[in-house]
Tab-separated table of C-alpha atoms in Angstrom:
chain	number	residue	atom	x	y	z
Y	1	UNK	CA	34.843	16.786	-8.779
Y	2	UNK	CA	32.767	13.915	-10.361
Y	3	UNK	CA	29.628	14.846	-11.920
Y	4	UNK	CA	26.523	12.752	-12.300
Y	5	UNK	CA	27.330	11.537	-15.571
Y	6	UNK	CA	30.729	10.782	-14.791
Y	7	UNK	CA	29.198	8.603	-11.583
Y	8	UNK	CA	26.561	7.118	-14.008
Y	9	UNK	CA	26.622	5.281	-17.284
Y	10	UNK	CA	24.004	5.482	-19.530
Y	11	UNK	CA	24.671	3.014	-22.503
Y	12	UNK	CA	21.422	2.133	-23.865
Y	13	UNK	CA	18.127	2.417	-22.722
Y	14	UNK	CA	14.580	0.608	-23.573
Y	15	UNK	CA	11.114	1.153	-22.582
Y	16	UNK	CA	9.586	-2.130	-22.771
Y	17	UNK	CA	5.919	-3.383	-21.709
Y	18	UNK	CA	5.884	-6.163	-19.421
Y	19	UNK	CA	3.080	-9.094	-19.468
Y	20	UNK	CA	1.657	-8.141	-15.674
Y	21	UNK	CA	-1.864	-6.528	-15.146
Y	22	UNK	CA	-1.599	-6.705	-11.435
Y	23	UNK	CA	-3.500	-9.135	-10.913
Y	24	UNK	CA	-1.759	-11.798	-8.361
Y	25	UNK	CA	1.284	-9.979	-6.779
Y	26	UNK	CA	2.692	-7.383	-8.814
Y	27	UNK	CA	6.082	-8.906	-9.366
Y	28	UNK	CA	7.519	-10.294	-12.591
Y	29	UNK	CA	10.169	-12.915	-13.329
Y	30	UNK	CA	12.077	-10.545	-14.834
Y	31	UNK	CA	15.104	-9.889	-12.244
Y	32	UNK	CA	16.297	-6.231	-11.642
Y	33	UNK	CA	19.808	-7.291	-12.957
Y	34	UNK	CA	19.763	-7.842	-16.794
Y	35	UNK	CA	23.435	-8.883	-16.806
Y	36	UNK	CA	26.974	-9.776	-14.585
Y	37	UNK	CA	28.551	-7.047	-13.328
Y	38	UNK	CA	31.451	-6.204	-16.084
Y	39	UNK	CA	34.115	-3.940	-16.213
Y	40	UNK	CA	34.459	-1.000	-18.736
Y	41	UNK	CA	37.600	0.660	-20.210
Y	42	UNK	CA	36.893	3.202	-17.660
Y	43	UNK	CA	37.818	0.623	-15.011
Y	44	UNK	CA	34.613	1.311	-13.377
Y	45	UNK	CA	32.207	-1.930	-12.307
Y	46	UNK	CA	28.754	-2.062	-14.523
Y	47	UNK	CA	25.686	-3.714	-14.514
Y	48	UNK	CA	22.445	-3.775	-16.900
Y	49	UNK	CA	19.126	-3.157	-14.611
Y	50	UNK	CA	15.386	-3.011	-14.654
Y	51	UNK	CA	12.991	-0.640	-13.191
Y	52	UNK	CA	9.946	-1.401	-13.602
Y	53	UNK	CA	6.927	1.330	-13.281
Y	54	UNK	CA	3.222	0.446	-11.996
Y	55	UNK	CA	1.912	0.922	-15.977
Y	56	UNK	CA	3.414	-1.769	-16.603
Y	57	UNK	CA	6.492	-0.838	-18.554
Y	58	UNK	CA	10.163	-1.198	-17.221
Y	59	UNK	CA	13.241	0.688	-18.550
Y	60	UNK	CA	16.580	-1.145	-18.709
Y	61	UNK	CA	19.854	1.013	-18.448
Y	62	UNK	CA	23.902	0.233	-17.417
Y	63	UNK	CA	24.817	2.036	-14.613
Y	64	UNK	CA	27.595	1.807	-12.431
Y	65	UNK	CA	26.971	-0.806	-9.979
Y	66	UNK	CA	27.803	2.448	-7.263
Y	67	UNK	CA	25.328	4.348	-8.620
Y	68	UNK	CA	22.736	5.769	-6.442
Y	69	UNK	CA	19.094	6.138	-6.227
Y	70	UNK	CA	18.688	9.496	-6.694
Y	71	UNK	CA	20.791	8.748	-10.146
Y	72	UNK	CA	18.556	5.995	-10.689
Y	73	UNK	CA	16.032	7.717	-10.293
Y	74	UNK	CA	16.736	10.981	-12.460
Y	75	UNK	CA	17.551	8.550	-15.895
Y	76	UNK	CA	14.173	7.182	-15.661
Y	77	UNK	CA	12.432	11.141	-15.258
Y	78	UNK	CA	14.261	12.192	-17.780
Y	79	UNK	CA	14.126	9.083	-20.109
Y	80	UNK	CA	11.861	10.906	-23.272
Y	81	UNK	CA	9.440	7.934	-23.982
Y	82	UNK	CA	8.385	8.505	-20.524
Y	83	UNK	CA	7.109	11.802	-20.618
Y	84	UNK	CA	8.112	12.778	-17.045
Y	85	UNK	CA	10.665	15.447	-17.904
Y	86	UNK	CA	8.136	17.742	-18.735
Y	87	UNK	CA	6.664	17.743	-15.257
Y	88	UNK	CA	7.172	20.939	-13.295
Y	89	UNK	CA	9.093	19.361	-9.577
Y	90	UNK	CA	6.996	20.163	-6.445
Y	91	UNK	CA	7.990	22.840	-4.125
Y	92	UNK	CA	7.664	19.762	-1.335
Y	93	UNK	CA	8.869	16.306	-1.442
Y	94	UNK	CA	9.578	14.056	-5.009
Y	95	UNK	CA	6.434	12.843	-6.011
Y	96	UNK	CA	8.397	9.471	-6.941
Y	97	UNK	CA	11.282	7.257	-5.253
Y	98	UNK	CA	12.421	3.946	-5.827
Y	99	UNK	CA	11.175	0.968	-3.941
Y	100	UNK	CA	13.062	-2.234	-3.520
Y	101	UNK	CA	10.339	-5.155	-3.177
Y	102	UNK	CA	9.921	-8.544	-3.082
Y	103	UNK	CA	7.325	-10.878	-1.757
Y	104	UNK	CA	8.319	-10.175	2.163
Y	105	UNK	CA	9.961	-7.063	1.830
Y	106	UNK	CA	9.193	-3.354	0.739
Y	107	UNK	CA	11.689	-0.876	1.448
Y	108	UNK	CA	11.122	2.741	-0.095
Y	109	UNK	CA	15.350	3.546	-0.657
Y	110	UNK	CA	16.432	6.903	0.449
Y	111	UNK	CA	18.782	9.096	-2.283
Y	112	UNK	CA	21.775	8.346	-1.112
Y	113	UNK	CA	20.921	4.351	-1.504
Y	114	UNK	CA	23.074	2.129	-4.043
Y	115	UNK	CA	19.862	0.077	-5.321
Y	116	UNK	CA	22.531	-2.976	-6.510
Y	117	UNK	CA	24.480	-3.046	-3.569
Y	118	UNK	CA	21.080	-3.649	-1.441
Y	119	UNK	CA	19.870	-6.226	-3.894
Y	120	UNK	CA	23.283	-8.448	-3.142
Y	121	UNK	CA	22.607	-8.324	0.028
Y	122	UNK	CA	18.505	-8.925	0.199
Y	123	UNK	CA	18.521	-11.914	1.498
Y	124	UNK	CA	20.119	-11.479	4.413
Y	125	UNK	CA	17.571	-8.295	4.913
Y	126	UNK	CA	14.425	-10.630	4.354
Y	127	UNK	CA	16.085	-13.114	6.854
Y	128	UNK	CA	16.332	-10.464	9.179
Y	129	UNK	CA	13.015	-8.176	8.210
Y	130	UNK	CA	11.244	-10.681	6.035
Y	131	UNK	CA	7.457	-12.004	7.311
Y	132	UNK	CA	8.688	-15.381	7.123
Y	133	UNK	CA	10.934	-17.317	9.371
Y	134	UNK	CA	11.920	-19.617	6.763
Y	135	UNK	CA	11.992	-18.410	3.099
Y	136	UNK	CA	13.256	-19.346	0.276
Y	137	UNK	CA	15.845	-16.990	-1.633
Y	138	UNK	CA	14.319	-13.670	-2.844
Y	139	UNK	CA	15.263	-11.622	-5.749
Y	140	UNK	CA	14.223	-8.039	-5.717
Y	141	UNK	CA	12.610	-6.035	-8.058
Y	142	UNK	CA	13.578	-2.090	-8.651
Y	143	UNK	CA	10.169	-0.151	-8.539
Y	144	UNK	CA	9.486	3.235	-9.456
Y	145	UNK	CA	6.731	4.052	-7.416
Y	146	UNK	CA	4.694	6.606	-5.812
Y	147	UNK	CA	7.135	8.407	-2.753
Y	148	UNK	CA	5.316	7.843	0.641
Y	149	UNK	CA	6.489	11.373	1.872
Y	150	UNK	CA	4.354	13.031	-0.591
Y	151	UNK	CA	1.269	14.759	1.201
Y	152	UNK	CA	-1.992	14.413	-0.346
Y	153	UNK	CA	-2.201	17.867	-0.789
Y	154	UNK	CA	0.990	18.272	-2.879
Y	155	UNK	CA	-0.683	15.679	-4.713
Y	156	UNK	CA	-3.847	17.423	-5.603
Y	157	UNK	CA	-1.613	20.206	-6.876
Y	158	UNK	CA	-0.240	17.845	-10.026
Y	159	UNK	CA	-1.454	18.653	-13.232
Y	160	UNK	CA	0.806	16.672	-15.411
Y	161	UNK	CA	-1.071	14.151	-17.426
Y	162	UNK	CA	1.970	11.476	-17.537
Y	163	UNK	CA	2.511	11.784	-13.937
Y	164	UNK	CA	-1.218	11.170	-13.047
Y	165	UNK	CA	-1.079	8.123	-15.070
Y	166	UNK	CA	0.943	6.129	-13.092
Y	167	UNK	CA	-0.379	7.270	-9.894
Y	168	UNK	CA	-3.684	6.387	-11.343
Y	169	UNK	CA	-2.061	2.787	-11.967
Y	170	UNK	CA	-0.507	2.375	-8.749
Y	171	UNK	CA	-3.503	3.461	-6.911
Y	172	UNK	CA	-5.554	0.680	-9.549
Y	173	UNK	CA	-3.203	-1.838	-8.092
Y	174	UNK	CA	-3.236	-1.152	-4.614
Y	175	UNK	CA	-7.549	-1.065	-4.731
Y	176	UNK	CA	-7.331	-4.110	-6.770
Y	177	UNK	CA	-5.099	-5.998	-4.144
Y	178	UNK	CA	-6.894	-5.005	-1.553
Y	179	UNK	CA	-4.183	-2.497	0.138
Y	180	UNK	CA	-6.616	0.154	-0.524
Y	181	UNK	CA	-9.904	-0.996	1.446
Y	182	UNK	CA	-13.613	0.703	0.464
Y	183	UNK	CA	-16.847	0.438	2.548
Y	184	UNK	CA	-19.006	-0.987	0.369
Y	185	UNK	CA	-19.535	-3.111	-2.444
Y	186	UNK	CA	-21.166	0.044	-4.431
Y	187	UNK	CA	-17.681	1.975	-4.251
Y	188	UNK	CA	-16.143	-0.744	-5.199
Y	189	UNK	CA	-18.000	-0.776	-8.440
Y	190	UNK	CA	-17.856	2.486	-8.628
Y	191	UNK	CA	-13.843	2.709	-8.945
Y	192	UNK	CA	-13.822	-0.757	-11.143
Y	193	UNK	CA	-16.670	1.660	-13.588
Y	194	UNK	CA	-14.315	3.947	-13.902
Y	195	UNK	CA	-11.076	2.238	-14.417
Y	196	UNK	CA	-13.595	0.214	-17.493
Y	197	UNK	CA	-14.043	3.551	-18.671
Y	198	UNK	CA	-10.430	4.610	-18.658
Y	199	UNK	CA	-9.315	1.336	-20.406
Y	200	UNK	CA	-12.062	-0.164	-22.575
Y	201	UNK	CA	-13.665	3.031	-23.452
Y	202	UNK	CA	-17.007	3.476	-23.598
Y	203	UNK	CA	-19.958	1.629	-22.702
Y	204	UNK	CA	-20.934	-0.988	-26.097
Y	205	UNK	CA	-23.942	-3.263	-25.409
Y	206	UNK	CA	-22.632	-5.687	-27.744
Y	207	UNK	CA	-19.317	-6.407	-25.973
Y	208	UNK	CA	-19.664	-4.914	-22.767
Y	209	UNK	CA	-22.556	-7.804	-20.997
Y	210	UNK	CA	-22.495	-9.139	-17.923
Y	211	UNK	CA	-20.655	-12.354	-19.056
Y	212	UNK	CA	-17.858	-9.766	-20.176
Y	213	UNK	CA	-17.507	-8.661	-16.645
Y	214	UNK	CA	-18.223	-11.897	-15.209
Y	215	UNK	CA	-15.033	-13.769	-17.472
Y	216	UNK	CA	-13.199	-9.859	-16.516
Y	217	UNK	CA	-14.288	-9.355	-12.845
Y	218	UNK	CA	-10.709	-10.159	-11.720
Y	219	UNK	CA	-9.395	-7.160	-13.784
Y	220	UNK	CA	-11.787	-4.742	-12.725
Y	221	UNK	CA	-12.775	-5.917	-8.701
Y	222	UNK	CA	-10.493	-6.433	-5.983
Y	223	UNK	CA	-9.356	-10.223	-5.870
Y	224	UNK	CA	-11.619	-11.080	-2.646
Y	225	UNK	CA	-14.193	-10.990	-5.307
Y	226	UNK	CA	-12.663	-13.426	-7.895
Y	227	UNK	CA	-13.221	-16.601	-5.647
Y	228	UNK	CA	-17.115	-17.485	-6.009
Y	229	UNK	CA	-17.836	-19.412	-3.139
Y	230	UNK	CA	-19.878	-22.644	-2.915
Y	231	UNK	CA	-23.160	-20.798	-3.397
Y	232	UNK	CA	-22.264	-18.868	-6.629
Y	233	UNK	CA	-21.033	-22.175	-8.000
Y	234	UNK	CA	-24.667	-23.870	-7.407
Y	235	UNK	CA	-26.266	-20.728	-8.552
Y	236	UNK	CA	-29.022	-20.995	-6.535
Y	237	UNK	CA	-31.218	-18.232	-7.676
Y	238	UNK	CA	-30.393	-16.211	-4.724
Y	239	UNK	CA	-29.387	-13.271	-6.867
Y	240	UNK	CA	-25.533	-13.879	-6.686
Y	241	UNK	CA	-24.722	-15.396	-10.160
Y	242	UNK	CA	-25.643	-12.426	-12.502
Y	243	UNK	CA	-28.448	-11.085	-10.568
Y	244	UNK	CA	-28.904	-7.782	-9.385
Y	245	UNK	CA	-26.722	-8.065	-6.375
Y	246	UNK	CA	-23.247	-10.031	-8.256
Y	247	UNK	CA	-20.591	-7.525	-8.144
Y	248	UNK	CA	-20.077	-7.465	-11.274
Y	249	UNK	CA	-23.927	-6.679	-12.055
Y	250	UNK	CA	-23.078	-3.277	-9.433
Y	251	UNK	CA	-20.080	-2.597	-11.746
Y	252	UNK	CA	-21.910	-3.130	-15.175
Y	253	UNK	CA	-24.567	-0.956	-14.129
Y	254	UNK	CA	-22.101	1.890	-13.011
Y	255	UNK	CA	-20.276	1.666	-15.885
Y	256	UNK	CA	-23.749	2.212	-18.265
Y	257	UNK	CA	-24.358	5.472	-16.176
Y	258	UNK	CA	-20.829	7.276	-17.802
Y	259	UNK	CA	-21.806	9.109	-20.361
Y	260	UNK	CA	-20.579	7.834	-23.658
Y	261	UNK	CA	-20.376	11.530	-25.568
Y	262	UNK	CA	-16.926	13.253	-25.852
Y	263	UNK	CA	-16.687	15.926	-23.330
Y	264	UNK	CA	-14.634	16.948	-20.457
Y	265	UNK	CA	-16.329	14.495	-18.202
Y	266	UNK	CA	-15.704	11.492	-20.194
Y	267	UNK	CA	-12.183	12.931	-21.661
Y	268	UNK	CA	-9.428	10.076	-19.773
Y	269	UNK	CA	-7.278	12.725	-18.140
Y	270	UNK	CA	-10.601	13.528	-16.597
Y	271	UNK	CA	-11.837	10.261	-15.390
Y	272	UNK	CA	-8.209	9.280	-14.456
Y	273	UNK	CA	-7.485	12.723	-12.012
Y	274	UNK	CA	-11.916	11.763	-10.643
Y	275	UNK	CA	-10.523	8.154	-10.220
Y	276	UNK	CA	-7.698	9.649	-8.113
Y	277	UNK	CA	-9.864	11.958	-6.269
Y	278	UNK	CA	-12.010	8.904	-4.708
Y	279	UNK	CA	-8.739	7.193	-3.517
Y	280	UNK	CA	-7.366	10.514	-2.361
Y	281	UNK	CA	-10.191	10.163	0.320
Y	282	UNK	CA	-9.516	6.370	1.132
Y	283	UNK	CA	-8.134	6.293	4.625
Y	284	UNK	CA	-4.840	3.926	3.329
Y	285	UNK	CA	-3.851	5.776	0.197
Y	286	UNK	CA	0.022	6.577	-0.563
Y	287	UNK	CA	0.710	4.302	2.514
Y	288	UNK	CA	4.076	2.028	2.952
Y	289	UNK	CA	2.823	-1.467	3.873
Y	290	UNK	CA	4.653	-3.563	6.148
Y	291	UNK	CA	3.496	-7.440	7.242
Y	292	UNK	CA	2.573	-8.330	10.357
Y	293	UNK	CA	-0.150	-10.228	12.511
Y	294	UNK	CA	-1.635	-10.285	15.710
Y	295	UNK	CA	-3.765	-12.334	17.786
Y	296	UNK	CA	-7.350	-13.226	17.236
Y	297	UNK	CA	-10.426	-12.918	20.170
Y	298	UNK	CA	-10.300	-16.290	21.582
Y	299	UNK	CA	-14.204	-17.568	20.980
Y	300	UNK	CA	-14.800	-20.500	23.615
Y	301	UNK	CA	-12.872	-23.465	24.670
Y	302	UNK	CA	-11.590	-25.097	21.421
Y	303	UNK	CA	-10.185	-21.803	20.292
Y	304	UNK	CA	-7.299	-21.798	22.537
Y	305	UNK	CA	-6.034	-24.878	20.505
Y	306	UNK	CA	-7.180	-23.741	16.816
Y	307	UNK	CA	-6.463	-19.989	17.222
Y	308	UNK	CA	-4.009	-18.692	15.112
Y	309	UNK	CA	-2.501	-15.085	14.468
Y	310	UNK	CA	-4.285	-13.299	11.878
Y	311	UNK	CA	-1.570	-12.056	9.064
Y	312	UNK	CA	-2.234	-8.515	8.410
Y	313	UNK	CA	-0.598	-4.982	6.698
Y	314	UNK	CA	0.243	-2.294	8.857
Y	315	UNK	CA	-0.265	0.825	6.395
Y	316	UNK	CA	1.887	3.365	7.671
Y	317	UNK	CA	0.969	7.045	5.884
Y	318	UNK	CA	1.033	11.240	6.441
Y	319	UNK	CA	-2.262	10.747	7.727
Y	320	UNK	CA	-1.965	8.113	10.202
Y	321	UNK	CA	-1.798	3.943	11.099
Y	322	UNK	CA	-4.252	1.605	9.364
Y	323	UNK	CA	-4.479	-2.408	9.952
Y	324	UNK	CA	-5.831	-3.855	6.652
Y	325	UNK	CA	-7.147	-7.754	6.136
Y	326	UNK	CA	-5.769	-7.820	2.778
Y	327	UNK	CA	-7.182	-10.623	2.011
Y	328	UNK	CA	-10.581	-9.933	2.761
Y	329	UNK	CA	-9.961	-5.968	1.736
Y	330	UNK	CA	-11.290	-4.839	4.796
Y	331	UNK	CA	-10.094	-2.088	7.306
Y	332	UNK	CA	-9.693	-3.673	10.707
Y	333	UNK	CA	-8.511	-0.033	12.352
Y	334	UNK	CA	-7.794	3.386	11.518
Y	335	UNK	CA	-5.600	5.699	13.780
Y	336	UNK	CA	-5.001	9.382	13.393
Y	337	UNK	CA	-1.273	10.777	14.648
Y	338	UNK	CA	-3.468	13.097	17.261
Y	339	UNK	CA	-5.092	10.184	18.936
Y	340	UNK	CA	-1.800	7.458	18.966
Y	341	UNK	CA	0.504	6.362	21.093
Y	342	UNK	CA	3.196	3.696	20.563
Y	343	UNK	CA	6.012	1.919	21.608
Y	344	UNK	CA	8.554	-0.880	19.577
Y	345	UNK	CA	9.556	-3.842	21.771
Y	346	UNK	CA	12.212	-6.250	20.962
Y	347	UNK	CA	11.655	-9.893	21.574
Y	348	UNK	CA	11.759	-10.925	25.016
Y	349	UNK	CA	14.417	-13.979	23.905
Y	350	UNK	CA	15.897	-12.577	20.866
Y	351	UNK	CA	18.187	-16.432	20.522
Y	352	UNK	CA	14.257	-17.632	19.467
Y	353	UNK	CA	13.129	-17.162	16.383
Y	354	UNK	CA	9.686	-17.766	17.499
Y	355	UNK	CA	9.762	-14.832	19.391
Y	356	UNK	CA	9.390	-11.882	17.511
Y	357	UNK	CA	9.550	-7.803	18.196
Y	358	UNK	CA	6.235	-6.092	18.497
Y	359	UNK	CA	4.764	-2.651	18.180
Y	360	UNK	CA	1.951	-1.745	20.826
Y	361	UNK	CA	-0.600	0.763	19.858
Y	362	UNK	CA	-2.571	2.810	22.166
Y	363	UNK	CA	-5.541	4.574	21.370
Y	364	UNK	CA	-8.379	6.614	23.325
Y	365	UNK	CA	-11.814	5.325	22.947
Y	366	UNK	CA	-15.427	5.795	25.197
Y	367	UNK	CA	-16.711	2.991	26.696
Y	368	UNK	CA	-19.655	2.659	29.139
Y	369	UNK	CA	-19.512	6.581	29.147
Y	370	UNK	CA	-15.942	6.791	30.327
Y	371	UNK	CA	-12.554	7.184	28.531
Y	372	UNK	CA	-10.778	4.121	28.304
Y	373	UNK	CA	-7.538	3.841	26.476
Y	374	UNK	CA	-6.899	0.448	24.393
Y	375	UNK	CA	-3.523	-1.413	23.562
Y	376	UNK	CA	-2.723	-3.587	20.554
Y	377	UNK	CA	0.059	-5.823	19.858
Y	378	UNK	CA	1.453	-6.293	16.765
Y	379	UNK	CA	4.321	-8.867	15.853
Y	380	UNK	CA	6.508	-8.186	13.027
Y	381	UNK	CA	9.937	-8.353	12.371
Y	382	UNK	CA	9.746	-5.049	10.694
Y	383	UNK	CA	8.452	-3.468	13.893
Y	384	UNK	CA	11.798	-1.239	13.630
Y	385	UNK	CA	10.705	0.215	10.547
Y	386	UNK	CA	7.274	1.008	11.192
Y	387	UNK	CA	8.832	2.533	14.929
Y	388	UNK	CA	10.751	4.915	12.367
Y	389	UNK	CA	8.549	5.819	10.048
Y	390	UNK	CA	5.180	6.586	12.686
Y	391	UNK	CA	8.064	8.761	14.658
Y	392	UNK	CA	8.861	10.942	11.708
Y	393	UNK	CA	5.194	11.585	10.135
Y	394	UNK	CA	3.675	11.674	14.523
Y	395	UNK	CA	6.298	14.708	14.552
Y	396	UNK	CA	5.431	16.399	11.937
Y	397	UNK	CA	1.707	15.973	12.193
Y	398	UNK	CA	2.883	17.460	15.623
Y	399	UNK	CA	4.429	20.496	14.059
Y	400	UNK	CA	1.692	20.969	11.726
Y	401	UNK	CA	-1.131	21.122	14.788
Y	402	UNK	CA	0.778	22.575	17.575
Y	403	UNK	CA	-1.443	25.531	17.804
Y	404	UNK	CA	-4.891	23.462	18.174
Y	405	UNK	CA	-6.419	23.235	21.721
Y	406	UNK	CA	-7.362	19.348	21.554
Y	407	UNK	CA	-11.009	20.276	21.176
Y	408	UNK	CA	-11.277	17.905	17.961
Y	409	UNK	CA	-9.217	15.045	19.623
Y	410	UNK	CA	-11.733	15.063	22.381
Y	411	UNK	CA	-14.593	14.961	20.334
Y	412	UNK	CA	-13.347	12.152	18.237
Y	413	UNK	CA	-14.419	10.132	21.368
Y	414	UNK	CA	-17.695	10.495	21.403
Y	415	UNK	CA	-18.171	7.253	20.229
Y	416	UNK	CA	-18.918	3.624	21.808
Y	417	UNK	CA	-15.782	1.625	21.748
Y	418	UNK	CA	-17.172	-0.973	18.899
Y	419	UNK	CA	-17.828	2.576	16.904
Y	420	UNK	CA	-15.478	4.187	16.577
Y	421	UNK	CA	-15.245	6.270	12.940
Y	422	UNK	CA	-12.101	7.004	10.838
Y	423	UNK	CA	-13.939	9.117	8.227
Y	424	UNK	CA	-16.400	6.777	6.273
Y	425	UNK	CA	-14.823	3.411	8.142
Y	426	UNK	CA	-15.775	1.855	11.242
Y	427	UNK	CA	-13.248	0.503	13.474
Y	428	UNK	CA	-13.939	-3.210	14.209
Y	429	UNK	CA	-12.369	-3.987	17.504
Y	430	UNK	CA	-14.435	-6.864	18.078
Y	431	UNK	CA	-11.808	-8.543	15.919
Y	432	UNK	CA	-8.735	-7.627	17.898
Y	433	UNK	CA	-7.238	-9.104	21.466
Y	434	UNK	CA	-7.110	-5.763	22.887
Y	435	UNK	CA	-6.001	-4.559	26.876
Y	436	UNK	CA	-8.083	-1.954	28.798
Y	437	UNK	CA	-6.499	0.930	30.551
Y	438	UNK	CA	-8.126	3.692	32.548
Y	439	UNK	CA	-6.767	6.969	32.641
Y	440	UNK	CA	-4.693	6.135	35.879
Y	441	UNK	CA	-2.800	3.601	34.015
Y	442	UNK	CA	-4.584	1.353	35.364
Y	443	UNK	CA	-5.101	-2.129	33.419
Y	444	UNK	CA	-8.975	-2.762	33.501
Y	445	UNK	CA	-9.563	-5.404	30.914
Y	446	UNK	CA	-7.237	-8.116	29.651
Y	447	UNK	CA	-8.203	-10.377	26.732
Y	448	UNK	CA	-6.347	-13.403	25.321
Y	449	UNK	CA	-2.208	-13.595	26.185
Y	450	UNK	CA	-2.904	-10.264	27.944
Y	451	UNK	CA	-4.678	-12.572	30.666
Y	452	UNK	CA	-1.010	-14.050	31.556
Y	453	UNK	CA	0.774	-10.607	31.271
């Protein structure tokens, strides 16, 4: 019987640091495969590849071009530079997996997965899967990333210093692109305080001014706030170019309130696991994220002809279904397992590549006193995979609350239908074309396309 290391070959191996702080979209020009595929005097089929990790490091190695994830995977935790080896495993699921991704695609790959075999074929994937109808070729990168089966509790439970670091960078990213939306411009600066703290140390009136954070903002706010808008180019005096209420005035002034003393609450493994903790509670965090859009309100006449479909992720966690505005890091919609129902349509005329599948997402809310039940569409092409992964987590969140009476789901509607709460977030349906249902099944409301249904 073959053993690992007879499946694998592990020729050389570098930890390098690669020139990407996250800022635009994550991906390098580096490609996953260093070299051609060559032959050894084994007779076996090799190839030199990259995985990269979210601190911003990859580590090259020459593996068969069989080899697995799971084999993959276990070079890199074990590779000494690292420091992963020493990491006690979970009792639950891997806290890491790789993640094949590219600009249209993000597909977490399962053990048994040959990462090289995939990446010959990606383009045929993102042709099938990809958010664009027309694309031009891809070439994936090999992630090792945070595994999206990982509860948050398990998570809590991790000690390891090594391991917290790059969840503490892969959470960074995700706030910084937006993925990971906060209420607030004050939490914001908050988590950009603390991630200063982390990396520039501590607070030094001489270097640390506002026209530090200013020429910085992009490395320490999400990028919705690295675009100054008409105003903050005039600088008008209305308090937006270094006043009081500029972001990065919110995040210098946070920053000033860590206390600069050594101690435990200013030692990094501290501020790291606290930076951690405040994501841990973000409605989104350690979600997969899949592309999608769906249909804007239509607002008067002229809207029928201008309206467009508003691109958004679908993040897809333990917890439940989110729909994030990336681009204007803002949660549209939050949706716990105990209060969603779904269902994954295929396109109507599958010969048309206009037409694309859709998931519909039903949801309880109270409106005018009564309980109504509201239906989203969502086109995607990856509306298979998001069907997949909602039925496995909706089953086990099943499992989990089987002995609960429904008291809490009821009370979760004792909201208005423009208010409903998903912990600290409010759910803004006024932005969605949504279809009313009674509890008969009845359709009672009909908004945009619905109308023609």
């Amino acid at each position: 019987m073959e053993t690992q290391e007879d499946c694998t070959i592990r020729r050389s191996q570098l930890v390098q640091r690669y020139p990407n702080d996250y800022k635009n979209d994550g991906h390098t020009p580096l490609p996953m495969m260093m070299n051609q595929a060559q032959y050894v005097n084994t007779g076996r089929v090799t190839a030199r590849i990259a995985v990269y990790l979210m601190t911003g490091v990859f580590v090259t190695m020459e593996v068969e071009q069989s080899s697995t994830a799971q084999q993959i995977l276990t070079i890199v935790q074990t590779e000494g530079e690292l420091g992963l080896a020493r990491a006690p495993p979970l009792i639950g699921q891997p806290v890491f997996a790789l993640w094949l991704c590219s600009c249209q695609l993000e597909i977490q790959l399962r053990p048994n997965h040959k990462p090289i075999e995939l990446a010959a074929k990606w383009n045929r994937l993102v042709k099938k899967y990809g958010s664009q109808m027309e694309g031009t070729d891809e070439e994936p990168l090999l992630y090792f990333r945070r595994n999206v089966f990982l509860s948050r509790y398990d998570e809590e439970q991790i000690k390891e210093a090594k391991v917290l670091e790059l969840l503490y960078a892969e959470a960074r990213h995700n706030v910084l692109q937006g993925r990971y939306p906060c209420e607030g411009q004050a939490r914001y600066a908050s988590l950009g305080a603390l991630q200063a703290r982390i990396e520039i140390g501590p607070y030094n009136s001489q270097t640390h001014t506002l026209a530090f954070f200013r020429r910085h903002r992009g490395r320490f706010l999400p990028h919705h706030y690295t675009s100054p808008s008409l105003l903050l180019g005039l600088g008008l005096g209305l308090g937006l170019v270094g006043g009081k209420g500029a972001p990065e005035a919110r995040l210098l002034e946070q920053y000033k309130r860590i206390p600069n003393h050594t101690g435990t609450n200013t030692n990094p493994r501290k501020l790291i696991r606290k930076y951690l903790e405040f994501c841990w509670g973000l409605p989104c965090y350690g979600a997969a994220f899949f592309q999608g859009q769906i249909e804007r309100p239509v607002r008067g006449l002229a809207s029928w002809i201008t309206n467009r479909d508003l691109q958004v992720l679908i993040a897809i966690n333990t917890s439940g279904v989110y729909v994030v505005d990336d681009m204007q890091c803002s949660l549209l919609l939050g949706l716990k397992y105990s209060e969603l129902s779904w269902e994954m349509a295929k396109p109507s005329d599958e010969r048309n590549p206009d037409c694309l599948p859709c998931l519909f997402l039903q949801f309880p809310v109270r409106e005018n006193g009564a309980r109504v039940y509201k239906i989203l569409q969502v086109f995607s092409r990856q509306a298979i995979m998001m069907d997949t992964l909602i039925s496995g987590f909706a089953e086990e969140n099943r499992n989990h609350s089987s002995h609960n009476d429904g008291t809490n789901s009821e009370r979760q509607l004792d909201h208005s239908a423009t208010t409903t709460y998903t912990g600290s977030f409010t759910n803004k349906l006024s932005k969605f074309t949504l279809a009313t249902f009674d509890d008969e099944g009845r359709c009672i409301g009909q908004m945009g396309s619905w109308s023609f249904q």
